[in-house]
Amino acid sequence: MSKVISQPNKQPMFSPEHGVYVVLFGSFLSGTALAQHWTLATTLAFCAAFLGFQAEYPWEMQVKQRKSLKPRFLFWGSLYSLGAAGIALWLYFQAPVLLWIYLGAIAALIIDLTETWFKARKSIANELVTFAAVCLCAPFAYAATTGTLSLTAMGLWLLNTCYFSSSIFSVKLRKPKTNALLPGILYHAIAAVIVTGLYLLGGLSLATALAFSLALLKFGLIAGRKEWYCNAPIQTVAILETSFALGFIAIVALSVLPAHLPV
């Protein structure tokens, strides 16, 4: 029988995955830059994305409890979920094309919670799914603002996913069981092919596609100084990852803007 413990603690729960905030904000900014406008729908989309991201954490914590129900996790998971769902529903009536993005986000949440149940949340596959889900903020921002989807908007999703997922393989080098370079080399090679393909198909401009070179540069620097990287303080690693991420975000956002914004 499930066990319910005391009353829910009203102290807000926020995701401790600080690096993912950068991914969320950066992806959303790139989609907004592509849309070339910021409207009420854009603001609501950002709120929905933020609430949706926050909802994942208490649900994940609840799933980890197995049969013990924690009112605090249920309260905040429900509150964040209802807030995100309410805004998402309103935006859907303005732009029905958002349904495809919602389905992708829901599928990613189900996969994440399933992996959590089976204690495999930190697997590479699960982390790739998580980054891909958060990077949906790019087409989400674009579709909510313009009411449509485009090849470039989906290209930004893949580009952001390829770039931000690269950090998975650099961070895992710091762990003895996953410090082999080969997985990272293979990933970056495949990701580079995907980004090149997007450029050749017209989904990304050359300048936008070249932003991915920062991921190659970062991994090359880390591989070249692997011993230092593996022993560096976590704060140093965070600064390195954040600095490259901000550079990537700036290049992508600027590269999709026109010479003059429409009035």
Short mmCIF file of C-alpha atoms in Angstrom, two decimals:
data_model
loop_
_atom_site.label_atom_id
_atom_site.label_comp_id
_atom_site.label_asym_id
_atom_site.label_seq_id
_atom_site.Cartn_x
_atom_site.Cartn_y
_atom_site.Cartn_z
CA MET A 1 0.00 0.00 0.00
CA SER A 2 1.26 3.44 -0.89
CA LYS A 3 2.36 5.56 2.02
CA VAL A 4 1.48 9.26 2.16
CA ILE A 5 3.75 11.33 4.40
CA SER A 6 2.51 14.47 6.24
CA GLN A 7 1.45 17.64 4.47
CA PRO A 8 3.10 19.08 1.36
CA ASN A 9 5.94 21.50 2.01
CA LYS A 10 5.03 24.74 0.24
CA GLN A 11 8.67 25.73 -0.28
CA PRO A 12 9.13 25.93 -4.08
CA MET A 13 11.03 23.16 -5.84
CA PHE A 14 13.40 24.17 -8.62
CA SER A 15 15.48 21.90 -10.80
CA PRO A 16 19.11 21.71 -9.63
CA GLU A 17 20.28 21.05 -13.21
CA HIS A 18 21.79 24.51 -13.63
CA GLY A 19 23.44 23.70 -16.94
CA VAL A 20 20.08 22.88 -18.49
CA TYR A 21 18.85 26.41 -17.77
CA VAL A 22 21.47 27.64 -20.23
CA VAL A 23 20.23 25.12 -22.78
CA LEU A 24 16.61 26.22 -22.28
CA PHE A 25 17.32 29.95 -22.47
CA GLY A 26 19.74 29.57 -25.38
CA SER A 27 17.44 27.39 -27.46
CA PHE A 28 14.45 29.64 -26.83
CA LEU A 29 16.49 32.73 -27.74
CA SER A 30 17.57 31.18 -31.04
CA GLY A 31 13.96 30.41 -31.97
CA THR A 32 12.88 33.92 -31.02
CA ALA A 33 15.69 35.44 -33.06
CA LEU A 34 14.57 33.40 -36.07
CA ALA A 35 10.98 34.62 -35.60
CA GLN A 36 12.30 38.23 -35.47
CA HIS A 37 9.50 39.27 -33.13
CA TRP A 38 8.64 39.08 -29.45
CA THR A 39 4.92 38.97 -28.81
CA LEU A 40 2.57 38.07 -25.97
CA ALA A 41 2.54 34.52 -27.34
CA THR A 42 6.35 34.45 -27.13
CA THR A 43 6.25 35.46 -23.48
CA LEU A 44 3.61 32.83 -22.72
CA ALA A 45 5.63 30.21 -24.59
CA PHE A 46 8.66 31.02 -22.47
CA CYS A 47 6.59 30.68 -19.29
CA ALA A 48 5.21 27.33 -20.50
CA ALA A 49 8.69 26.07 -21.36
CA PHE A 50 10.06 27.11 -17.98
CA LEU A 51 7.17 25.57 -16.06
CA GLY A 52 7.36 22.39 -18.12
CA PHE A 53 11.06 22.08 -17.37
CA GLN A 54 10.45 22.63 -13.65
CA ALA A 55 7.65 20.05 -13.61
CA GLU A 56 10.04 17.27 -14.59
CA TYR A 57 12.08 17.52 -11.38
CA PRO A 58 9.37 16.84 -8.72
CA TRP A 59 7.88 14.06 -10.86
CA GLU A 60 11.30 12.49 -11.20
CA MET A 61 11.81 12.71 -7.44
CA GLN A 62 8.41 11.13 -6.86
CA VAL A 63 9.15 8.24 -9.23
CA LYS A 64 12.36 7.57 -7.30
CA GLN A 65 10.27 7.04 -4.16
CA ARG A 66 8.64 3.99 -5.71
CA LYS A 67 5.60 3.26 -3.48
CA SER A 68 5.97 6.17 -1.06
CA LEU A 69 3.94 9.22 -2.05
CA LYS A 70 5.51 12.55 -1.13
CA PRO A 71 2.94 15.40 -0.95
CA ARG A 72 5.58 18.02 -1.70
CA PHE A 73 6.61 16.31 -4.93
CA LEU A 74 2.98 15.76 -5.95
CA PHE A 75 2.03 19.35 -5.13
CA TRP A 76 4.80 21.04 -7.09
CA GLY A 77 4.72 18.53 -9.93
CA SER A 78 1.00 19.10 -10.35
CA LEU A 79 1.26 22.89 -9.99
CA TYR A 80 4.02 23.23 -12.59
CA SER A 81 2.33 20.74 -14.92
CA LEU A 82 -1.06 22.43 -14.76
CA GLY A 83 0.50 25.84 -15.35
CA ALA A 84 2.46 24.61 -18.37
CA ALA A 85 -0.52 22.66 -19.74
CA GLY A 86 -2.90 25.60 -19.37
CA ILE A 87 -0.62 27.97 -21.27
CA ALA A 88 0.20 25.31 -23.84
CA LEU A 89 -3.50 24.72 -24.52
CA TRP A 90 -4.13 28.43 -25.07
CA LEU A 91 -1.16 28.63 -27.45
CA TYR A 92 -2.37 25.54 -29.29
CA PHE A 93 -5.62 27.27 -30.23
CA GLN A 94 -3.55 30.14 -31.66
CA ALA A 95 -1.10 27.84 -33.47
CA PRO A 96 -2.28 24.20 -33.88
CA VAL A 97 1.10 23.24 -35.36
CA LEU A 98 2.42 23.30 -31.77
CA LEU A 99 0.79 19.91 -31.25
CA TRP A 100 3.82 18.19 -32.80
CA ILE A 101 6.17 19.89 -30.37
CA TYR A 102 3.92 19.00 -27.44
CA LEU A 103 3.90 15.35 -28.47
CA GLY A 104 7.69 15.35 -28.62
CA ALA A 105 7.99 16.91 -25.17
CA ILE A 106 5.47 14.48 -23.65
CA ALA A 107 7.27 11.50 -25.21
CA ALA A 108 10.58 12.72 -23.78
CA LEU A 109 9.04 13.11 -20.30
CA ILE A 110 7.64 9.57 -20.42
CA ILE A 111 11.02 8.20 -21.50
CA ASP A 112 12.80 10.14 -18.76
CA LEU A 113 10.46 8.96 -15.99
CA THR A 114 10.64 5.38 -17.29
CA GLU A 115 14.44 5.52 -17.24
CA THR A 116 14.27 6.96 -13.72
CA TRP A 117 12.06 4.09 -12.59
CA PHE A 118 14.58 1.59 -13.91
CA LYS A 119 17.46 3.61 -12.40
CA ALA A 120 19.03 4.38 -15.77
CA ARG A 121 18.49 8.15 -15.85
CA LYS A 122 22.18 8.99 -16.25
CA SER A 123 22.61 6.80 -19.33
CA ILE A 124 23.89 8.54 -22.44
CA ALA A 125 20.69 7.69 -24.33
CA ASN A 126 18.52 9.26 -21.63
CA GLU A 127 20.64 12.40 -21.46
CA LEU A 128 20.46 12.76 -25.24
CA VAL A 129 16.66 12.55 -25.04
CA THR A 130 16.63 15.17 -22.27
CA PHE A 131 18.73 17.64 -24.27
CA ALA A 132 16.65 17.01 -27.40
CA ALA A 133 13.48 17.74 -25.40
CA VAL A 134 14.81 20.98 -23.90
CA CYS A 135 16.09 22.12 -27.31
CA LEU A 136 12.51 21.89 -28.61
CA CYS A 137 12.30 25.38 -27.11
CA ALA A 138 13.76 26.70 -30.39
CA PRO A 139 10.91 25.59 -32.69
CA PHE A 140 8.45 26.16 -29.84
CA ALA A 141 9.41 29.83 -29.60
CA TYR A 142 9.31 30.20 -33.37
CA ALA A 143 5.96 28.44 -33.84
CA ALA A 144 4.29 30.23 -30.91
CA THR A 145 5.41 33.60 -32.30
CA THR A 146 4.73 33.05 -36.00
CA GLY A 147 2.04 30.37 -35.97
CA THR A 148 4.06 28.18 -38.34
CA LEU A 149 7.02 25.82 -38.43
CA SER A 150 9.85 25.94 -40.93
CA LEU A 151 12.80 23.83 -42.01
CA THR A 152 15.14 26.35 -40.39
CA ALA A 153 13.25 26.20 -37.08
CA MET A 154 13.62 22.42 -37.03
CA GLY A 155 17.22 22.84 -38.15
CA LEU A 156 17.84 25.01 -35.09
CA TRP A 157 16.39 22.27 -32.91
CA LEU A 158 18.84 19.72 -34.30
CA LEU A 159 21.75 22.16 -34.18
CA ASN A 160 21.07 23.07 -30.55
CA THR A 161 20.63 19.39 -29.67
CA CYS A 162 23.90 18.44 -31.36
CA TYR A 163 25.82 21.24 -29.68
CA PHE A 164 24.48 21.00 -26.13
CA SER A 165 24.53 17.19 -26.13
CA SER A 166 28.26 17.34 -26.79
CA SER A 167 28.76 18.31 -23.14
CA ILE A 168 27.57 14.83 -22.15
CA PHE A 169 30.70 13.30 -23.61
CA SER A 170 33.11 15.87 -22.21
CA VAL A 171 31.71 15.69 -18.68
CA LYS A 172 31.76 11.88 -18.71
CA LEU A 173 35.52 12.01 -19.29
CA ARG A 174 35.80 13.05 -15.63
CA LYS A 175 34.42 9.70 -14.46
CA PRO A 176 36.75 6.67 -14.35
CA LYS A 177 34.17 4.29 -15.83
CA THR A 178 33.35 6.53 -18.81
CA ASN A 179 36.61 8.37 -19.53
CA ALA A 180 37.27 6.82 -22.95
CA LEU A 181 37.67 9.34 -25.80
CA LEU A 182 36.21 7.13 -28.53
CA PRO A 183 32.49 7.67 -27.74
CA GLY A 184 33.03 11.45 -27.77
CA ILE A 185 34.97 11.29 -31.04
CA LEU A 186 32.25 9.22 -32.68
CA TYR A 187 29.51 11.51 -31.39
CA HIS A 188 31.17 14.69 -32.64
CA ALA A 189 31.82 13.10 -36.03
CA ILE A 190 28.16 12.06 -36.39
CA ALA A 191 26.91 15.42 -35.13
CA ALA A 192 29.17 17.26 -37.58
CA VAL A 193 27.71 15.19 -40.43
CA ILE A 194 24.16 16.04 -39.28
CA VAL A 195 24.91 19.77 -39.10
CA THR A 196 26.62 19.66 -42.51
CA GLY A 197 23.58 17.89 -43.93
CA LEU A 198 21.28 20.57 -42.54
CA TYR A 199 23.39 23.23 -44.26
CA LEU A 200 23.40 21.37 -47.58
CA LEU A 201 19.62 20.89 -47.41
CA GLY A 202 19.08 24.58 -46.74
CA GLY A 203 17.94 24.14 -43.15
CA LEU A 204 20.80 26.26 -41.80
CA SER A 205 22.88 29.09 -43.19
CA LEU A 206 26.63 28.64 -43.34
CA ALA A 207 27.19 31.07 -40.46
CA THR A 208 24.66 29.27 -38.28
CA ALA A 209 26.05 25.84 -39.08
CA LEU A 210 29.60 26.99 -38.33
CA ALA A 211 28.54 27.72 -34.74
CA PHE A 212 28.87 23.98 -34.16
CA SER A 213 32.61 24.30 -34.69
CA LEU A 214 32.73 25.59 -31.10
CA ALA A 215 31.72 22.11 -29.92
CA LEU A 216 34.54 20.58 -31.96
CA LEU A 217 37.00 23.15 -30.63
CA LYS A 218 35.90 22.59 -27.03
CA PHE A 219 36.15 18.81 -27.26
CA GLY A 220 39.51 19.07 -29.01
CA LEU A 221 40.87 21.28 -26.23
CA ILE A 222 39.53 18.94 -23.55
CA ALA A 223 40.92 15.84 -25.29
CA GLY A 224 44.30 17.54 -25.65
CA ARG A 225 44.41 18.39 -21.95
CA LYS A 226 42.43 15.44 -20.65
CA GLU A 227 44.42 14.94 -17.45
CA TRP A 228 43.97 18.59 -16.45
CA TYR A 229 40.27 18.52 -17.34
CA CYS A 230 39.60 15.35 -15.35
CA ASN A 231 41.17 16.83 -12.23
CA ALA A 232 39.99 20.43 -12.55
CA PRO A 233 37.51 21.78 -9.96
CA ILE A 234 33.88 21.46 -11.00
CA GLN A 235 33.57 25.26 -10.95
CA THR A 236 36.28 25.49 -13.61
CA VAL A 237 34.46 22.93 -15.76
CA ALA A 238 31.19 24.87 -15.35
CA ILE A 239 32.88 28.12 -16.43
CA LEU A 240 34.40 26.40 -19.47
CA GLU A 241 31.11 24.84 -20.56
CA THR A 242 29.12 28.03 -19.92
CA SER A 243 31.60 30.25 -21.78
CA PHE A 244 31.51 28.09 -24.90
CA ALA A 245 27.71 27.76 -24.64
CA LEU A 246 27.23 31.53 -24.47
CA GLY A 247 29.51 31.95 -27.48
CA PHE A 248 27.47 29.37 -29.40
CA ILE A 249 24.16 31.03 -28.43
CA ALA A 250 25.41 34.46 -29.49
CA ILE A 251 26.62 33.23 -32.89
CA VAL A 252 23.41 31.33 -33.62
CA ALA A 253 21.10 34.15 -32.51
CA LEU A 254 22.98 36.79 -34.50
CA SER A 255 23.33 34.60 -37.58
CA VAL A 256 19.57 34.12 -38.00
CA LEU A 257 18.77 37.81 -37.61
CA PRO A 258 18.39 39.96 -40.75
CA ALA A 259 20.53 43.04 -41.34
CA HIS A 260 17.57 45.13 -40.11
CA LEU A 261 14.72 43.87 -37.95
CA PRO A 262 11.24 44.41 -39.43
CA VAL A 263 9.32 47.33 -37.96
#
